[in-house]
Short mmCIF file of C-alpha atoms in Angstrom, two decimals:
data_model
loop_
_atom_site.label_atom_id
_atom_site.label_comp_id
_atom_site.label_asym_id
_atom_site.label_seq_id
_atom_site.Cartn_x
_atom_site.Cartn_y
_atom_site.Cartn_z
CA ALA A 1 0.00 0.00 0.00
CA GLN A 2 1.08 3.57 -0.61
CA SER A 3 0.77 6.66 1.53
CA VAL A 4 1.60 10.32 1.04
CA THR A 5 2.52 12.89 3.67
CA GLN A 6 2.60 16.59 2.97
CA LEU A 7 4.66 18.03 5.74
CA ASP A 8 3.10 21.49 5.90
CA SER A 9 -0.62 22.19 6.06
CA GLN A 10 -0.13 25.91 5.39
CA VAL A 11 2.75 27.84 3.86
CA PRO A 12 2.58 31.65 3.99
CA VAL A 13 5.04 33.46 1.74
CA PHE A 14 5.50 36.96 0.35
CA GLU A 15 5.08 37.70 -3.32
CA GLU A 16 8.24 37.16 -5.41
CA ALA A 17 9.82 34.98 -2.71
CA PRO A 18 10.80 31.36 -3.42
CA VAL A 19 8.71 28.53 -2.04
CA GLU A 20 9.06 24.80 -1.41
CA LEU A 21 6.12 22.52 -0.64
CA ARG A 22 7.26 19.24 0.85
CA CYS A 23 5.95 15.79 0.01
CA ASN A 24 7.12 12.40 1.25
CA TYR A 25 5.67 9.09 0.17
CA SER A 26 5.79 5.49 1.30
CA SER A 27 5.52 2.55 -1.04
CA SER A 28 6.86 -0.97 -1.36
CA VAL A 29 6.65 -0.76 -5.15
CA SER A 30 7.61 1.74 -7.81
CA VAL A 31 5.22 4.65 -8.16
CA TYR A 32 4.31 7.53 -10.37
CA LEU A 33 4.27 10.93 -8.64
CA PHE A 34 2.05 13.93 -9.26
CA TRP A 35 1.39 17.45 -8.04
CA TYR A 36 -2.09 18.91 -8.50
CA VAL A 37 -3.31 22.44 -7.74
CA GLN A 38 -6.82 23.39 -6.63
CA TYR A 39 -7.94 27.00 -6.90
CA PRO A 40 -10.90 28.08 -4.72
CA ASN A 41 -14.15 26.36 -5.69
CA GLN A 42 -12.49 24.56 -8.59
CA GLY A 43 -11.52 21.03 -9.44
CA LEU A 44 -7.92 19.85 -9.43
CA GLN A 45 -5.49 20.65 -12.23
CA LEU A 46 -2.25 18.81 -12.96
CA LEU A 47 0.92 20.84 -12.31
CA LEU A 48 3.49 18.18 -13.14
CA LYS A 49 4.20 14.48 -12.98
CA TYR A 50 7.13 12.09 -12.68
CA LEU A 51 6.86 8.76 -14.45
CA SER A 52 10.50 7.93 -15.16
CA GLY A 53 13.71 9.45 -16.49
CA SER A 54 15.11 12.76 -15.29
CA THR A 55 14.44 13.32 -11.62
CA LEU A 56 13.89 17.06 -12.11
CA VAL A 57 10.47 17.65 -13.56
CA LYS A 58 9.21 20.97 -14.88
CA GLY A 59 5.54 21.81 -14.89
CA ILE A 60 3.15 24.62 -15.68
CA ASN A 61 3.23 28.12 -14.17
CA GLY A 62 6.97 27.94 -13.41
CA PHE A 63 6.77 25.08 -10.92
CA GLU A 64 9.24 22.23 -10.75
CA ALA A 65 9.72 19.18 -8.55
CA GLU A 66 12.56 16.81 -7.83
CA PHE A 67 12.13 13.10 -7.30
CA ASN A 68 14.49 11.73 -4.65
CA LYS A 69 14.19 7.97 -4.47
CA SER A 70 16.53 7.51 -1.50
CA GLN A 71 14.57 10.01 0.59
CA THR A 72 11.20 9.03 -0.93
CA SER A 73 10.42 12.67 -1.51
CA PHE A 74 8.93 14.76 -4.30
CA HIS A 75 9.15 18.39 -3.19
CA LEU A 76 7.57 21.15 -5.26
CA ARG A 77 9.43 24.42 -5.81
CA LYS A 78 8.96 27.77 -7.45
CA PRO A 79 11.71 30.44 -7.47
CA SER A 80 9.35 33.42 -7.36
CA VAL A 81 5.67 33.20 -6.47
CA HIS A 82 2.79 35.43 -7.51
CA ILE A 83 -0.45 36.33 -5.77
CA SER A 84 -2.22 34.13 -8.33
CA ASP A 85 -0.37 31.07 -6.98
CA THR A 86 -2.51 31.19 -3.83
CA ALA A 87 -4.24 27.81 -3.85
CA GLU A 88 -4.21 24.36 -2.32
CA TYR A 89 -1.59 21.94 -3.59
CA PHE A 90 -1.85 18.18 -3.48
CA CYS A 91 0.88 15.60 -3.87
CA ALA A 92 -0.30 12.21 -5.13
CA VAL A 93 1.12 8.81 -6.00
CA SER A 94 -0.09 6.07 -8.27
CA ASP A 95 1.19 2.53 -8.35
CA LEU A 96 1.91 0.70 -11.58
CA SER A 97 -1.21 -1.48 -11.34
CA ASN A 98 -2.71 -0.06 -14.54
CA THR A 99 -5.73 1.36 -12.73
CA GLY A 100 -4.62 4.99 -12.43
CA LYS A 101 -5.82 5.18 -8.83
CA LEU A 102 -4.33 8.16 -7.01
CA ILE A 103 -3.40 8.30 -3.32
CA PHE A 104 -3.41 11.93 -2.20
CA GLY A 105 -1.65 13.76 0.56
CA GLN A 106 -3.58 15.98 2.93
CA GLY A 107 -2.88 19.12 0.93
CA THR A 108 -0.84 22.28 1.53
CA THR A 109 -2.43 25.71 1.38
CA LEU A 110 -0.06 28.22 -0.19
CA GLN A 111 -0.88 31.78 0.90
CA VAL A 112 0.96 34.41 -1.11
CA LYS A 113 0.95 37.82 0.56
CA PRO A 114 1.59 41.14 -1.20
CA ASN B 13 -14.29 21.80 -24.50
CA ALA B 14 -16.62 20.59 -21.75
CA GLY B 15 -14.17 18.06 -20.22
CA VAL B 16 -15.64 16.47 -17.08
CA THR B 17 -19.07 17.76 -16.10
CA GLN B 18 -20.65 17.13 -12.72
CA THR B 19 -24.21 17.86 -11.68
CA PRO B 20 -25.51 19.18 -9.39
CA LYS B 21 -22.97 21.66 -8.01
CA PHE B 22 -24.67 21.84 -4.61
CA ARG B 23 -27.19 19.66 -2.81
CA ILE B 24 -28.68 19.39 0.67
CA LEU B 25 -30.08 16.00 1.62
CA LYS B 26 -31.96 14.81 4.67
CA ILE B 27 -30.73 11.73 6.50
CA GLY B 28 -32.03 8.60 4.79
CA GLN B 29 -32.71 10.21 1.44
CA SER B 30 -31.08 8.96 -1.73
CA MET B 31 -29.59 10.74 -4.71
CA THR B 32 -27.39 10.28 -7.75
CA LEU B 33 -24.42 12.47 -8.53
CA GLN B 34 -23.98 12.70 -12.26
CA CYS B 35 -20.65 12.71 -14.08
CA THR B 36 -20.06 12.78 -17.80
CA GLN B 37 -16.92 13.28 -19.88
CA ASP B 38 -16.56 14.04 -23.57
CA MET B 39 -12.89 13.12 -24.00
CA ASN B 40 -13.46 9.42 -24.78
CA HIS B 41 -11.50 8.46 -21.67
CA ASN B 42 -11.58 4.86 -20.56
CA TYR B 43 -10.74 5.47 -16.91
CA MET B 44 -13.11 7.26 -14.54
CA TYR B 45 -12.99 7.89 -10.80
CA TRP B 46 -15.01 9.24 -7.90
CA TYR B 47 -13.21 10.92 -5.01
CA ARG B 48 -14.47 12.66 -1.91
CA GLN B 49 -12.64 15.57 -0.33
CA ASP B 50 -12.89 16.33 3.35
CA PRO B 51 -11.07 19.25 5.04
CA GLY B 52 -7.50 18.38 5.96
CA MET B 53 -7.86 14.87 4.57
CA GLY B 54 -6.99 15.23 0.92
CA LEU B 55 -9.02 13.20 -1.56
CA LYS B 56 -10.09 9.62 -1.00
CA LEU B 57 -11.06 7.25 -3.81
CA ILE B 58 -14.62 5.91 -3.59
CA TYR B 59 -15.00 3.89 -6.81
CA TYR B 60 -13.28 3.67 -10.15
CA SER B 61 -13.83 2.21 -13.59
CA VAL B 62 -11.33 1.18 -16.25
CA GLY B 63 -13.94 0.90 -18.99
CA ALA B 64 -17.63 0.54 -19.74
CA GLY B 65 -19.14 -2.31 -17.76
CA ILE B 66 -16.22 -2.52 -15.31
CA THR B 67 -16.23 -0.95 -11.86
CA ASP B 68 -14.30 -1.57 -8.67
CA LYS B 69 -14.13 -0.32 -5.11
CA GLY B 70 -11.68 2.25 -3.94
CA GLU B 71 -10.58 3.16 -0.44
CA VAL B 72 -13.96 4.36 0.95
CA PRO B 73 -16.81 2.64 -0.95
CA ASN B 74 -19.26 2.01 1.91
CA GLY B 75 -22.61 3.74 1.40
CA TYR B 76 -22.08 4.29 -2.32
CA ASN B 77 -22.73 2.51 -5.60
CA VAL B 78 -21.71 3.17 -9.17
CA SER B 79 -22.43 1.96 -12.67
CA ARG B 80 -20.67 2.43 -16.01
CA SER B 81 -23.01 1.55 -18.83
CA THR B 82 -21.35 3.93 -21.30
CA THR B 83 -17.85 5.31 -21.76
CA GLU B 84 -19.09 8.84 -21.13
CA ASP B 85 -21.10 8.48 -17.91
CA PHE B 86 -20.17 7.37 -14.41
CA PRO B 87 -22.96 8.17 -11.91
CA LEU B 88 -22.45 7.81 -8.16
CA ARG B 89 -25.45 6.68 -6.09
CA LEU B 90 -26.05 7.35 -2.40
CA GLU B 91 -28.85 5.10 -1.17
CA LEU B 92 -29.34 6.12 2.48
CA ALA B 93 -27.64 9.43 3.09
CA ALA B 94 -25.81 9.84 6.39
CA PRO B 95 -24.16 12.93 7.93
CA SER B 96 -20.77 11.24 7.41
CA GLN B 97 -21.33 11.60 3.67
CA THR B 98 -21.25 15.39 3.90
CA SER B 99 -18.32 16.19 1.64
CA VAL B 100 -17.22 17.58 -1.70
CA TYR B 101 -17.32 14.94 -4.42
CA PHE B 102 -15.07 15.01 -7.46
CA CYS B 103 -15.35 12.97 -10.60
CA ALA B 104 -12.24 12.52 -12.73
CA SER B 105 -11.26 10.79 -15.94
CA SER B 106 -8.06 9.83 -17.72
CA TYR B 107 -7.12 8.24 -21.02
CA ASP B 108 -5.07 5.53 -19.35
CA SER B 109 -3.41 4.71 -16.06
CA ASN B 110 -0.40 7.05 -16.26
CA THR B 111 -1.76 10.08 -18.07
CA GLU B 112 -3.23 13.21 -16.55
CA ALA B 113 -6.51 12.87 -14.68
CA PHE B 114 -9.00 15.63 -15.51
CA PHE B 115 -11.29 16.66 -12.69
CA GLY B 116 -14.80 18.05 -12.66
CA GLN B 117 -15.72 21.16 -10.66
CA GLY B 118 -17.12 19.14 -7.79
CA THR B 119 -20.45 18.59 -6.04
CA ARG B 120 -20.81 19.99 -2.53
CA LEU B 121 -23.17 17.69 -0.61
CA THR B 122 -24.55 18.38 2.85
CA VAL B 123 -26.54 15.74 4.74
CA VAL B 124 -28.65 17.10 7.60
#
């Protein structure tokens, strides 16, 4: 079975500052890794995903994440945030069972202040 | 592009009532999912389907039923609503098991 832990429930940051949202996972098998963003009263939207290959993954809106197998982490980063990045961010894993089922973390609320 | 469409957006139910949450997608995706989102808990998988006529339980299936008679539609049925089913429900679809899942806008359900 897999599990996902997002280490921060809320991350306040000033506009134009860098940010890191932390995600650790547990799994006895290989997994795919995802970051989704949820804007207020919206569904979830994919930011980026890691399936294989390069451990540094670039996504939309200037976000990137690095897969670290030894530390079982997949932290999300952005060098300079904007007010419009204020949202809830979810880390998720999927095993290779060909079902596409996602196991989500608890979510991290990113609050960008002017 | 409609994508994944959920209806209704909001609903208040009384304990013991039943209802169906509708979900339809126009992307010809084989895989469809129902998740519920509770504050501070992330999303939990209720049921999923890998194709028409095939459904399976997720992590929290109790109190729910689904059917998948067509590729496009994946309705979620609540037979005897309970306060514990107060939640936001999201339907999602994907082309296959490792491509992006597209989510609907959600249905906010309150059981009183």
